[in-house]
Every structure is written in C-alpha cells, then in structure tokens.
mmCIF file of C-alpha atoms in Angstrom:
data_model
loop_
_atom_site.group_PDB
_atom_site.id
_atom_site.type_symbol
_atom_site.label_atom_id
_atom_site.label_comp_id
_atom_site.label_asym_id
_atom_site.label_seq_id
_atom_site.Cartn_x
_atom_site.Cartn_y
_atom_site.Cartn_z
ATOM 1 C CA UNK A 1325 25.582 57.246 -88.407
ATOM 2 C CA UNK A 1326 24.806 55.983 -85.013
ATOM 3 C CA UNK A 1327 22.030 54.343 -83.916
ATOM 4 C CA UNK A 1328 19.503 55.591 -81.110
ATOM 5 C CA UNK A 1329 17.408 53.086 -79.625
ATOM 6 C CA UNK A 1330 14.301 54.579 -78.023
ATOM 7 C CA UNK A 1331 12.675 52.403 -74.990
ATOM 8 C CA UNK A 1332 8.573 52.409 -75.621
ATOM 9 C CA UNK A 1333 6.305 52.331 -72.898
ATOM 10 C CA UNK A 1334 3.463 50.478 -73.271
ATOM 11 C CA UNK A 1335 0.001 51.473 -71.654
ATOM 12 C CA UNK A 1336 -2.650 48.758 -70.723
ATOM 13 C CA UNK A 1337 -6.255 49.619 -71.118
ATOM 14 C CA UNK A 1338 -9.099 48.199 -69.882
ATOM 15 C CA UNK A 1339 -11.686 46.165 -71.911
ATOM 16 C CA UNK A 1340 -15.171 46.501 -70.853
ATOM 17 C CA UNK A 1341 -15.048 42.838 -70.076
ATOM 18 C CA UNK A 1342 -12.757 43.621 -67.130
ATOM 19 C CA UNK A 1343 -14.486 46.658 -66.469
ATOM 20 C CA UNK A 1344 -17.733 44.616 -65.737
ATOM 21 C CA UNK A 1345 -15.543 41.465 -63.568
ATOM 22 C CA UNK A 1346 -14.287 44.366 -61.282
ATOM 23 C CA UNK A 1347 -17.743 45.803 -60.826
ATOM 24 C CA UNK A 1348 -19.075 42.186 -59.905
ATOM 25 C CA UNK A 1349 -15.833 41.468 -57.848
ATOM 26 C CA UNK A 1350 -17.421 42.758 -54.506
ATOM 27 C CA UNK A 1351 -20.832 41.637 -54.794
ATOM 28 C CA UNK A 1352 -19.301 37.732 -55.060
ATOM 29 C CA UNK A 1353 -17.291 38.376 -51.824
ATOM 30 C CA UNK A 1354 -20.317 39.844 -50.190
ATOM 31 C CA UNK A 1355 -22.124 36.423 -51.409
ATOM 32 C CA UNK A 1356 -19.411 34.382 -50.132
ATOM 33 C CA UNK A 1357 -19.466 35.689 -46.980
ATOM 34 C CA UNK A 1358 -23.064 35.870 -46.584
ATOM 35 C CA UNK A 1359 -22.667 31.279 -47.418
ATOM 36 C CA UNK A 1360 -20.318 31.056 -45.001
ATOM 37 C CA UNK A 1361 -22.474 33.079 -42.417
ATOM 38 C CA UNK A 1362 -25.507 30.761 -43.307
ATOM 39 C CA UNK A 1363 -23.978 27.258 -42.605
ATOM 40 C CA UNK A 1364 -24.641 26.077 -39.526
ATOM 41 C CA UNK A 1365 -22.008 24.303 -37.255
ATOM 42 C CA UNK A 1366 -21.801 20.958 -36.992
ATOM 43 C CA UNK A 1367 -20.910 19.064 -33.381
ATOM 44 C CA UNK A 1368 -18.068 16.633 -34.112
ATOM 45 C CA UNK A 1369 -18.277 13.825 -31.745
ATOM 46 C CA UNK A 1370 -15.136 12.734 -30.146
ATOM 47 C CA UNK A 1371 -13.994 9.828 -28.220
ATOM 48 C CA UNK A 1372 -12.506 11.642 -25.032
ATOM 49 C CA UNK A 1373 -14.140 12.076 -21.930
ATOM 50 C CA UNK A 1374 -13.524 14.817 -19.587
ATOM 51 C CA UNK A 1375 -11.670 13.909 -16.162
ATOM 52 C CA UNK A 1376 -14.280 13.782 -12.988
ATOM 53 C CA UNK A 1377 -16.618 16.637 -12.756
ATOM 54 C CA UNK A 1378 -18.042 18.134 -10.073
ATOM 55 C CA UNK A 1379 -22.174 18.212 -9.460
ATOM 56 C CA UNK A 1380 -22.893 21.383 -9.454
ATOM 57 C CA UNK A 1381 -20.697 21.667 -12.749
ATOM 58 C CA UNK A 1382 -22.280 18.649 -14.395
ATOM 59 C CA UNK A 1383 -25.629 19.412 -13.989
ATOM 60 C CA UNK A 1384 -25.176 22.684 -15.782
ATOM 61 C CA UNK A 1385 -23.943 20.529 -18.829
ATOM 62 C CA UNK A 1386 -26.091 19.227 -22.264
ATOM 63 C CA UNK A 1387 -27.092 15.910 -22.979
ATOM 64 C CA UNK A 1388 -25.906 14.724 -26.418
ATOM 65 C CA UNK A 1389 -28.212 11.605 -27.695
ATOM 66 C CA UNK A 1390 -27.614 9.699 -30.960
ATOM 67 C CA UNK A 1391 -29.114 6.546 -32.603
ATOM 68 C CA UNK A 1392 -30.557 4.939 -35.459
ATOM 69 C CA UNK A 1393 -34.102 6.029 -34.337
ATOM 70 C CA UNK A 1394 -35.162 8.505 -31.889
ATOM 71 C CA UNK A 1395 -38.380 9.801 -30.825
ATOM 72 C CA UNK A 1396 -38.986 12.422 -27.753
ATOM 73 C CA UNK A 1397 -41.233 15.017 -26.444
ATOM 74 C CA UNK A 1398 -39.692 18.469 -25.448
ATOM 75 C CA UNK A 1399 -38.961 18.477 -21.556
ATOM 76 C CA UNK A 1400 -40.111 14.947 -21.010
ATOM 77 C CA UNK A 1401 -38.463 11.707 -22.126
ATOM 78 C CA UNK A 1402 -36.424 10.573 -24.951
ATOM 79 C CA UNK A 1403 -36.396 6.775 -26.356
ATOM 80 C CA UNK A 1404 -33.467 5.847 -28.854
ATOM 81 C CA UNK A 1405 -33.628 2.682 -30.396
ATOM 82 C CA UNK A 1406 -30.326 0.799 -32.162
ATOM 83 C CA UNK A 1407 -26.479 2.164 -31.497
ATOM 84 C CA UNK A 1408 -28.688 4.345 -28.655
ATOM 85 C CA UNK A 1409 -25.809 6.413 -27.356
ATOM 86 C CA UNK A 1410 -26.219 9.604 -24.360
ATOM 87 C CA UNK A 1411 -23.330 11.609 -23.425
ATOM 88 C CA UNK A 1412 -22.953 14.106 -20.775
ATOM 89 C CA UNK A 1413 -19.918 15.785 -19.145
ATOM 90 C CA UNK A 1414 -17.672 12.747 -18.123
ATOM 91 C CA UNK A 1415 -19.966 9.870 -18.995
ATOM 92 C CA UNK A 1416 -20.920 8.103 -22.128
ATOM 93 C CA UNK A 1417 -23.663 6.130 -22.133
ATOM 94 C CA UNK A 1418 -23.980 3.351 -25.078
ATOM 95 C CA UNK A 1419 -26.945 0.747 -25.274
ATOM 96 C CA UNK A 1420 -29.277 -1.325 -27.647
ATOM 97 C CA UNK A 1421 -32.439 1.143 -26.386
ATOM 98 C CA UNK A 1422 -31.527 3.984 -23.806
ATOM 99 C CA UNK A 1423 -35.169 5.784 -22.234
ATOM 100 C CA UNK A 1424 -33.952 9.014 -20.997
ATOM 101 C CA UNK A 1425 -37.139 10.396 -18.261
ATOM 102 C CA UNK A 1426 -35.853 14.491 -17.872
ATOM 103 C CA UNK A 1427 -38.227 15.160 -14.963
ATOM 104 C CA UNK A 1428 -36.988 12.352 -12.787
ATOM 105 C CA UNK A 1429 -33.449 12.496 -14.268
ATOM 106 C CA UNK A 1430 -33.722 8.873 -14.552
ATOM 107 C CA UNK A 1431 -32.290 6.824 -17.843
ATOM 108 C CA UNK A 1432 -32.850 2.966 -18.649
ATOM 109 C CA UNK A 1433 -30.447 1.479 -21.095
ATOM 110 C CA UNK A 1434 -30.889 -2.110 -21.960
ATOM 111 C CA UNK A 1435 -29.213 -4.228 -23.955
ATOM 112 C CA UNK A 1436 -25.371 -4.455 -24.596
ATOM 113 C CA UNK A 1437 -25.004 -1.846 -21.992
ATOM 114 C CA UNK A 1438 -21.614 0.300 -21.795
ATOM 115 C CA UNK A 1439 -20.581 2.423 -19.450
ATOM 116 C CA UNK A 1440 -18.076 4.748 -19.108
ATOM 117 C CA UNK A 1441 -17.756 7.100 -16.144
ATOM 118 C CA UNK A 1442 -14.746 9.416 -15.988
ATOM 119 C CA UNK A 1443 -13.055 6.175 -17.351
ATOM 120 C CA UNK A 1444 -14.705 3.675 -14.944
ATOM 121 C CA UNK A 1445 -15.957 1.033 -17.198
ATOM 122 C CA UNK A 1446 -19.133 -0.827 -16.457
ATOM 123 C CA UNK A 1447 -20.615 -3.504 -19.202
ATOM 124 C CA UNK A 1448 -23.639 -5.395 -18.934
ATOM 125 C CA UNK A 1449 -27.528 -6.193 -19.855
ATOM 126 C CA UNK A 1450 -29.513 -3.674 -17.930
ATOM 127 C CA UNK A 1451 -28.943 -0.045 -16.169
ATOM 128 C CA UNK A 1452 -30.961 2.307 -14.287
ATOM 129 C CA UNK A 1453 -29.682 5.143 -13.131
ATOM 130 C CA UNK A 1454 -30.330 8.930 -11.892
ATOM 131 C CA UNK A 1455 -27.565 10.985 -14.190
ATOM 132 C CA UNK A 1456 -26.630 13.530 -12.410
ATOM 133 C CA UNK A 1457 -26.681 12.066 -8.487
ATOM 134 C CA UNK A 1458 -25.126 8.904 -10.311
ATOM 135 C CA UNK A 1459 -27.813 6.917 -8.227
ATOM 136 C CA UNK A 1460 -29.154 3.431 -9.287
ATOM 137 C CA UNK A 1461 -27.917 -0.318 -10.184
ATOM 138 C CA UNK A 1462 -26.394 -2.607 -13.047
ATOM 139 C CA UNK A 1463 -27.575 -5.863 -13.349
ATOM 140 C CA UNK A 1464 -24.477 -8.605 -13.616
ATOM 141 C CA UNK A 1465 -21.869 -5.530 -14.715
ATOM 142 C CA UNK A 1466 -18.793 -6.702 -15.869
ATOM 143 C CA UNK A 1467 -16.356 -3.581 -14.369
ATOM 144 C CA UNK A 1468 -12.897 -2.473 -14.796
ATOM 145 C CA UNK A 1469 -11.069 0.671 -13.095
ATOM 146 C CA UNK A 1470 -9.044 3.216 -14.554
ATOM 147 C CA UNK A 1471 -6.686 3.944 -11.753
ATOM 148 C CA UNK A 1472 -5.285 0.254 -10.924
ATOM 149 C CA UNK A 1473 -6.754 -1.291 -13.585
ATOM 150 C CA UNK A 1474 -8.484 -3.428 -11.110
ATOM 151 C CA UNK A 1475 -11.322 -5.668 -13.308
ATOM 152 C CA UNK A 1476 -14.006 -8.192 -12.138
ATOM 153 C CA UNK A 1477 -17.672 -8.924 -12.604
ATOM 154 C CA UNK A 1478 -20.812 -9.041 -9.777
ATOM 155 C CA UNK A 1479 -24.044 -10.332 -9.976
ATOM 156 C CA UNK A 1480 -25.146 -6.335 -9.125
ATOM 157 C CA UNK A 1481 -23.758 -2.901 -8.732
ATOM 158 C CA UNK A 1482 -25.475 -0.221 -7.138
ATOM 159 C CA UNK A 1483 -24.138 3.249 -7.233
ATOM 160 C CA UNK A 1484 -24.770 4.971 -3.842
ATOM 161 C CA UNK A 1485 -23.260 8.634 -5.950
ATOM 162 C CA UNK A 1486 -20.541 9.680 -8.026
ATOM 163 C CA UNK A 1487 -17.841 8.323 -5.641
ATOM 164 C CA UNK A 1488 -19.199 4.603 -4.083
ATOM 165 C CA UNK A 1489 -20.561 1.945 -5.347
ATOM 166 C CA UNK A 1490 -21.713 -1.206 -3.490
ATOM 167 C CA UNK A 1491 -20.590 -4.394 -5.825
ATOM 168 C CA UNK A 1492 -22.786 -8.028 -4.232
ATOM 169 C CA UNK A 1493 -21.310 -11.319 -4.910
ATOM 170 C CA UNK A 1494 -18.732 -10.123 -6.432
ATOM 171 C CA UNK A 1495 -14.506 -10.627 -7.857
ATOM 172 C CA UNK A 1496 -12.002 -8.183 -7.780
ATOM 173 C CA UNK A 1497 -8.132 -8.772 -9.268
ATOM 174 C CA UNK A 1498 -5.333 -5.948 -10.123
ATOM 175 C CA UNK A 1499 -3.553 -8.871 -12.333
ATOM 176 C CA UNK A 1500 -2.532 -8.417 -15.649
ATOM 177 C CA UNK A 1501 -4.913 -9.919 -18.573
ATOM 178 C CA UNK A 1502 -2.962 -12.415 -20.698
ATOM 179 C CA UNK A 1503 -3.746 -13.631 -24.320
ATOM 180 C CA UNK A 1504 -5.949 -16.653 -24.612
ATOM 181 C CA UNK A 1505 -9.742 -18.017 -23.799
ATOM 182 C CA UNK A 1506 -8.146 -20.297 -21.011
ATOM 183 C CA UNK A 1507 -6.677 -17.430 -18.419
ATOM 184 C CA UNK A 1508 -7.264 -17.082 -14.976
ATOM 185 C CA UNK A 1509 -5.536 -14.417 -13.065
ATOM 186 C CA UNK A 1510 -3.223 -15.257 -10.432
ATOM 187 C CA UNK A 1511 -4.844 -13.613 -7.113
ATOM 188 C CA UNK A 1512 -8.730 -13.315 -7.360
ATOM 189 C CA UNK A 1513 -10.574 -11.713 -3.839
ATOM 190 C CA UNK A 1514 -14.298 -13.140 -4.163
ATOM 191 C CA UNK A 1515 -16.818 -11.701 -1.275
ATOM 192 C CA UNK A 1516 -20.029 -11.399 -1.156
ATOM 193 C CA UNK A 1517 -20.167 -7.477 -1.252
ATOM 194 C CA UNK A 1518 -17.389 -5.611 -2.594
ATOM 195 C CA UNK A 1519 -17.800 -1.026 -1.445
ATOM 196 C CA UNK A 1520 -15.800 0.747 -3.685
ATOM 197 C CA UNK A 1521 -15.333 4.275 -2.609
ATOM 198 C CA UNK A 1522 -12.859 6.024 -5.671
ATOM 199 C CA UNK A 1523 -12.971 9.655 -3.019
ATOM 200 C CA UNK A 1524 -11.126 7.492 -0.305
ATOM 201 C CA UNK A 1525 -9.275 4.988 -2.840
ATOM 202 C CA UNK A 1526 -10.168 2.318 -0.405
ATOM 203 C CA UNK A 1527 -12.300 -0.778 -1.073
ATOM 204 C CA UNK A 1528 -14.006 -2.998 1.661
ATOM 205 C CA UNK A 1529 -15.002 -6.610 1.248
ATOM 206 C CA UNK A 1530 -17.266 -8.537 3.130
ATOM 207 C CA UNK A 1531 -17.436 -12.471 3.391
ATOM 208 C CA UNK A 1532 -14.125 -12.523 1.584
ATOM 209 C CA UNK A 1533 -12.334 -15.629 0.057
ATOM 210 C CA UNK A 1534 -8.623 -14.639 -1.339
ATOM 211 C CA UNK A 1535 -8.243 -17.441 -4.070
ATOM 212 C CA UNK A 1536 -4.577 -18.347 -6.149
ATOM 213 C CA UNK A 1537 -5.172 -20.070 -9.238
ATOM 214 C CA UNK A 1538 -9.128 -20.175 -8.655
ATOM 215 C CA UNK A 1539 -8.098 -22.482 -5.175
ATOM 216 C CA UNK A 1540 -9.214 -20.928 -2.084
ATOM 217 C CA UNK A 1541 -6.526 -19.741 0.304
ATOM 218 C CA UNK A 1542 -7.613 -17.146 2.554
ATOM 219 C CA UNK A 1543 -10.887 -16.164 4.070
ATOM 220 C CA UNK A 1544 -11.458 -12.760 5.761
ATOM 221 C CA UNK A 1545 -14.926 -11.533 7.072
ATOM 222 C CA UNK A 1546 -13.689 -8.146 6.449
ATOM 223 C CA UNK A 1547 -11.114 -6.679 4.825
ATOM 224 C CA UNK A 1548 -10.244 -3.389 3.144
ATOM 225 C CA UNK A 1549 -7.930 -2.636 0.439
ATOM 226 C CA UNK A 1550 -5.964 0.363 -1.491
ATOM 227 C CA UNK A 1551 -7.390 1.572 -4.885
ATOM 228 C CA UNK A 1552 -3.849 3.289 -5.861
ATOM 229 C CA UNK A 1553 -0.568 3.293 -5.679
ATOM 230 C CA UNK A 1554 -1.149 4.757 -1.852
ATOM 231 C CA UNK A 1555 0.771 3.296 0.751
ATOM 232 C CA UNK A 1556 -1.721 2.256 3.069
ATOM 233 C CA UNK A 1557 -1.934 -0.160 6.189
ATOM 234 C CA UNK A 1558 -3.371 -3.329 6.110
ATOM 235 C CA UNK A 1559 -2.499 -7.157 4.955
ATOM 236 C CA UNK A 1560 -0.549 -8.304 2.447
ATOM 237 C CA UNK A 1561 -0.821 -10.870 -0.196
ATOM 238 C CA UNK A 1562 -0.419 -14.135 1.828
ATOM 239 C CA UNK A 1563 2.909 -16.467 0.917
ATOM 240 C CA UNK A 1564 2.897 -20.455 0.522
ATOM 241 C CA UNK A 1565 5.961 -22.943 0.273
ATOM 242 C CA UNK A 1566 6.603 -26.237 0.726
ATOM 243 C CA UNK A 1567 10.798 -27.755 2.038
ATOM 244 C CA UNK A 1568 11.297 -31.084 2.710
ATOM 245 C CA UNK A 1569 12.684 -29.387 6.270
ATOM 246 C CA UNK A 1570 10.190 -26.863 7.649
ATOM 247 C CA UNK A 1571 7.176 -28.696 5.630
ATOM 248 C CA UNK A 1572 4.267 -26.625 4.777
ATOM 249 C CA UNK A 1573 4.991 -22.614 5.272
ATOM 250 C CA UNK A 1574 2.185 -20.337 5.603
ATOM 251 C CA UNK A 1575 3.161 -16.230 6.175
ATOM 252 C CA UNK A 1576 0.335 -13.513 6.038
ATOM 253 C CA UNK A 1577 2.363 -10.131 5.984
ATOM 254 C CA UNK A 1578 0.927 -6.671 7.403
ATOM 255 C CA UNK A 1579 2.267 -3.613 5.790
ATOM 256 C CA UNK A 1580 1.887 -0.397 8.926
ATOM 257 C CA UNK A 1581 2.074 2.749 7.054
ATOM 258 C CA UNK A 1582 3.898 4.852 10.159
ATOM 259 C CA UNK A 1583 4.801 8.073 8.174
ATOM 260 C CA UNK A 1584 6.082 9.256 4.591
ATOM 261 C CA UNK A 1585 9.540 8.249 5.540
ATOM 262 C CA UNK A 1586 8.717 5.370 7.942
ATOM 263 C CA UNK A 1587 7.187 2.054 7.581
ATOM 264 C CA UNK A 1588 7.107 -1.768 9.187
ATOM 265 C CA UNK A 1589 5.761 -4.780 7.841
ATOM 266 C CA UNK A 1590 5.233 -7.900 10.030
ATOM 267 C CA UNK A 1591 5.140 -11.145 8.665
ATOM 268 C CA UNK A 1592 4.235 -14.135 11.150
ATOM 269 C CA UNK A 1593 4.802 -17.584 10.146
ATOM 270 C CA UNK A 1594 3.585 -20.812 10.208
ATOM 271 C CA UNK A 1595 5.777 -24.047 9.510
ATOM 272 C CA UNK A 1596 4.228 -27.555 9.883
ATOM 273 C CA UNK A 1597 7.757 -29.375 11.232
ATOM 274 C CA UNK A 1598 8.871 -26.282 13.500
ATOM 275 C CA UNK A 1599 6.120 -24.334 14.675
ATOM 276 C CA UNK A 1600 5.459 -20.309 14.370
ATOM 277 C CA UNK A 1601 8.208 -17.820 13.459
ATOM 278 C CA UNK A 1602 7.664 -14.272 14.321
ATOM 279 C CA UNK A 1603 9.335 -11.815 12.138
ATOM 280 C CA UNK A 1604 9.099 -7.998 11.376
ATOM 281 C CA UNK A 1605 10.984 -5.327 9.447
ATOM 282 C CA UNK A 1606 11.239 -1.571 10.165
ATOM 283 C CA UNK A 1607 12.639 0.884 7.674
ATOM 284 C CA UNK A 1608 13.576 4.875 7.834
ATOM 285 C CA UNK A 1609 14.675 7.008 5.678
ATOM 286 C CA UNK A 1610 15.886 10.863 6.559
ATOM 287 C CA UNK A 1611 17.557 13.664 4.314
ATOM 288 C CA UNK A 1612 21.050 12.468 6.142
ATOM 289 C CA UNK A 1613 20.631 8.939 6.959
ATOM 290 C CA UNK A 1614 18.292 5.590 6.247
ATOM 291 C CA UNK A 1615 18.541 2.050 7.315
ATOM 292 C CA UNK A 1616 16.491 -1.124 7.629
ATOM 293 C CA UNK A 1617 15.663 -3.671 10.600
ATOM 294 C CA UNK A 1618 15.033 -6.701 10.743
ATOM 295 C CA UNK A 1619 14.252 -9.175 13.359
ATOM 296 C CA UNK A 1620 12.752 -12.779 13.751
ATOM 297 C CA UNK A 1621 11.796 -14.951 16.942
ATOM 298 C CA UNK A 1622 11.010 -18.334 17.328
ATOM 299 C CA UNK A 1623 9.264 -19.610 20.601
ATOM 300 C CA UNK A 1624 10.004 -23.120 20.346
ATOM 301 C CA UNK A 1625 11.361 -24.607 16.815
ATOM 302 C CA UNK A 1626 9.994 -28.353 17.220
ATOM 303 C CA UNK A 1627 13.283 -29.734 15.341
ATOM 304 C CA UNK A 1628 15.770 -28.048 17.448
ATOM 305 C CA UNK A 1629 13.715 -28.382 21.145
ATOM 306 C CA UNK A 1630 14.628 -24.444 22.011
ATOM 307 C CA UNK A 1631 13.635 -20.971 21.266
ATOM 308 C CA UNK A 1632 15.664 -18.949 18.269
ATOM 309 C CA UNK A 1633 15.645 -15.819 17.473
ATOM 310 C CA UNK A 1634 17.924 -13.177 14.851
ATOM 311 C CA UNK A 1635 18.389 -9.826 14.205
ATOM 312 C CA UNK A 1636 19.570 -7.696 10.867
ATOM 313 C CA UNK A 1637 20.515 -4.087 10.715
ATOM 314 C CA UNK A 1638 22.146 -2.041 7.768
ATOM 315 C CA UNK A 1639 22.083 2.120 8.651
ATOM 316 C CA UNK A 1640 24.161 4.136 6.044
ATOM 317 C CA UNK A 1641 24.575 7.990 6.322
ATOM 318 C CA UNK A 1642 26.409 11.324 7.019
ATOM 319 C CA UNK A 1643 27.828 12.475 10.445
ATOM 320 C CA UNK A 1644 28.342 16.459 11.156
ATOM 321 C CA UNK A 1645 31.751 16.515 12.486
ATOM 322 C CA UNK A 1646 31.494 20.742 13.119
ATOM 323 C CA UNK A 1647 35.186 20.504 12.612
ATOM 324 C CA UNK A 1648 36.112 23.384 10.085
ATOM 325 C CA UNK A 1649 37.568 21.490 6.789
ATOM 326 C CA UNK A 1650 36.897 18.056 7.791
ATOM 327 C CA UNK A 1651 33.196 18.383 6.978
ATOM 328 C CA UNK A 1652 30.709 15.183 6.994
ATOM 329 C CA UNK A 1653 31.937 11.412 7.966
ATOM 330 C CA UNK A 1654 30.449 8.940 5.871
ATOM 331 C CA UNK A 1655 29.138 6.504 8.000
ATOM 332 C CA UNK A 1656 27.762 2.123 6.939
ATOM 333 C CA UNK A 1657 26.611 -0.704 9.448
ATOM 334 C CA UNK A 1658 25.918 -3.893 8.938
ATOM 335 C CA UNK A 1659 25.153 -6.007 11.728
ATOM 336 C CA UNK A 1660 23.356 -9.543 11.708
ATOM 337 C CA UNK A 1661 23.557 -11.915 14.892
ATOM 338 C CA UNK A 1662 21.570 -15.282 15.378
ATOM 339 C CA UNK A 1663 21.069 -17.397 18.452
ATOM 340 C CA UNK A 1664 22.968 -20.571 17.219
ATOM 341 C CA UNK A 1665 25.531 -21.677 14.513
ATOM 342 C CA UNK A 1666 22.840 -23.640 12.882
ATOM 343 C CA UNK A 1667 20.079 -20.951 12.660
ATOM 344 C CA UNK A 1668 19.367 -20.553 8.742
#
C-alpha cells in the first residue's frame, strides 16, 4: 500500500507578551531619538591651526579660552589662571595666566608664554598684544619661522600688524639645529634691530655683525635679506681661505636677480700675497638654448708684477636650419682662454 506523505504547515501566533513589545516598540525609538536630540555637542579641540587669515575674516571669528581656573564678566575681561590657553582663527595663545580685556581687544599672557601665529612661533615670559590688529610686544621672545625655518631670540619683539614685526638686539640663522647642549649654528647675523615683514618675505637688519662659529666676520650697517626660497638680489654669504700661495682670501659674492631666466653673481676678491681679483658670472637660460659666463680680472697680481685676466663660456642648444627634413642642429661651446700659461 503506498505511502502518502502530507507536508504540514505550521502557523505562528502571537503571545500577548509580543503583542505588548510591539506596542512599546515605537514609543522606545521615539525616546531614543528624543536622547539623542537632548545631548548637547561637544567642541573637540584640535591641534591645527588654520593658514593666515585675513582681518576682516578674523575678527568675525570666536575666542575659545581654557584653563584650570577661569573667572570673567560677560563683554568685559576674562582672567585664566594655570594651562591658560586662548585660541582664535590662526593663533593659539598658551600661558601660565592669560587676561583677555574685550573692549580694548587687548590680552596679557605671562608666564611660559607660547605663541603660535599661522605657524610663527614666539616663546617667552611676557606678551601684550591687541588680537585682532596683532599690535603689541614680547619681552626676550625666543622665535622661529615656518617658511625658512629661520630661529633666533631678541631682547624684544614688537608687532607693528599681522605682517611686520620689529625684532631689537636681536639673532637670526636659517641653519639646521643639531643634537646636543653644546651647538652653535654655523652662520649667525646679530644686529641691533632685526624688521621682519612675512607680506614682502624680506627682512632688514640694522647695525649688523655676520658671525661663523660665534667669531665675527662681517659687519653691515644695513642689510636686507630673503625670507623664502625667492630669488632675490643682494649679498651672499661671505667666503674665507687660507693657501700657502695667495695667503689670506676674502670674497663677498652679490647675487643680481635680472629676470626668471637670467641672473649674475659677482664675487670680488681679496688675497693678502696678490692683491684683488675681480670676477663675475652671468647665466641664461631660453626654451632653445642656455649657457653660462664667466670672467675674472686681475689689476695687478703682486707675485707675477702684471695684470691677468680669464674668461669661461659653455652655450649648448638647438639651431633652426628651415631646411625641410634636416630639422634642428644641435649645437655645444666650450671656450676658456687666460692671459698667461701660468694663470691658475
């Protein structure tokens, strides 16, 4: 007798247990919600700083304070005593005790002072300064800046606005830091006031002393300087030797930015057994050609009793011949003449 198997469906009821969880099931959502709508937000503080803002911009900005104690009155002043700390736009503001005056604009930080303004870094015991204008002074800051890395120290600063600040008896050096307590960097410039202006990346020093190794070399009553990687005219880091032939050698280059693709730098010098050499080197450089001269003169070289002089000149490049499938000729000199067989 065959067998017939019969497939049962099976029906699922609901207990009132369920009944009453999917009857509460929307009211918890709505309470969920309704948490989550009722926490506040929280500010996370964060360690990067915005690049340089305009005044208009930044004055339209919060200020952001934070310490271990703070007291204030509503449109007046604010004091913050112990890991004091104001922030606004691109500058952060950390101090022992920062007094923060709205009316006048006008914060005092003292103690421990740090400063960092659109990553210009200023370190020291005592600050006054108008926020927004960026107006006021640092006693004995201790400075570094972001766009050469260019670091040194001044018995004052005083910040004329957002772009110049006046640095008085003051050092200035682009060298690298090296590990230990004993370093000195190579080049130091040491003046007696120090303009930095960071809208024309140029910096002027006044009563200037260029010292290698902490020994004086060269002193300047005025001088200016690039803040970047700018070509721009002026002198050059000086150069000394000493040969048993041309004894002591003194040359104090000058870089003459002509044009984008054009520049000559002039290097005069001064040897204690043959006198003054006076050298120079022009370079170009065009989509089809480029080349470099060079030439030095000698009035009267002591050793020799006579004037010498020499010339260098390497050109490489393309010439148009117009000639239908010859095309361009490549095209090299190097010439290099000298008044005498003995000139070196």
């Amino acid at each position: 007798m065959p067998v017939t198997q019969r497939r049962s469906r099976r029906r699922f009821a609901l207990t009132p247990v369920a009944f009453v969880a999917m009857a509460l099931l929307p009211l918890a959502l709505h309470a969920v919600h309704a948490e989550e709508a009722d926490t506040p937000l929280v500010l996370k503080p964060s360690a990067l700083l915005q690049e340089q803002i305009p005044l208009a911009m930044r004055e339209q900005m919060p200020t952001f304070f934070s310490g271990d104690h703070t007291l204030g009155r509503p449109d007046l002043d604010t004091v913050i005593d112990g890991h004091a700390m104001m922030r606004k736009g691109d500058m952060v503001l950390q101090a022992d005790r920062v007094e923060y005056y709205q009316p006048d604009d006008l914060v005092k930080a003292r103690g421990n002072v740090h400063i960092n303004r659109a990553g210009n870094i200023y370190e020291g015991p005592a600050l006054e300064l108008k926020v927004d204008a960026f107006e006021g002074f640092f006693n004995e800051p201790r400075y570094q800046f972001l766009k050469n890395g260019a670091f040194g120290q001044a018995d004052r600063a005083d910040f004329i606005d957002d772009s110049r600040v006046v640095l008085h008896n003051a050092t200035y050096s682009t060298c690298r830091r090296e590990p230990g307590p004993s370093w000195l960097p190579a080049w130091m410039l040491r003046a007696t006031t120090i303009s930095i202006d960071t809208e024309e990346e140029v910096g002027t020093a006044e009563g200037a002393v260029l010292r290698f190794q902490d020994v004086p070399i060269l002193a300047f009553p005025t001088m200016d300087f690039p803040l970047s990687d700018k070509r721009k005219s002026g002198y050059l880091p000086p150069t000394i030797g000493l040969d048993n032939i041309n004894g002591v050698e003194l040359t104090v280059p000058y870089y003459w930015n002509i044009a984008p693709n054009r520049d000559a730098t002039f290097f005069p010098t001064v040897m204690s057994k043959r006198g003054v050499d006076l050298a120079g080197e022009f370079r170009y450089l065009e989509p089809e050609y480029k080349g470099t001269l060079r030439a030095d003169y000698m009035p009267n070289d002591t050793l020799r009793d006579r004037s010498r002089w020499g010339y260098a000149l390497t050109h490489s490049g393309t010439l148009q011949t117009g000639i239908s499938g010859i095309g361009g000729l490549g095209l090299n000199l190097n010439l290099n003449r000298v008044s005498d067989d003995n000139y070196w």
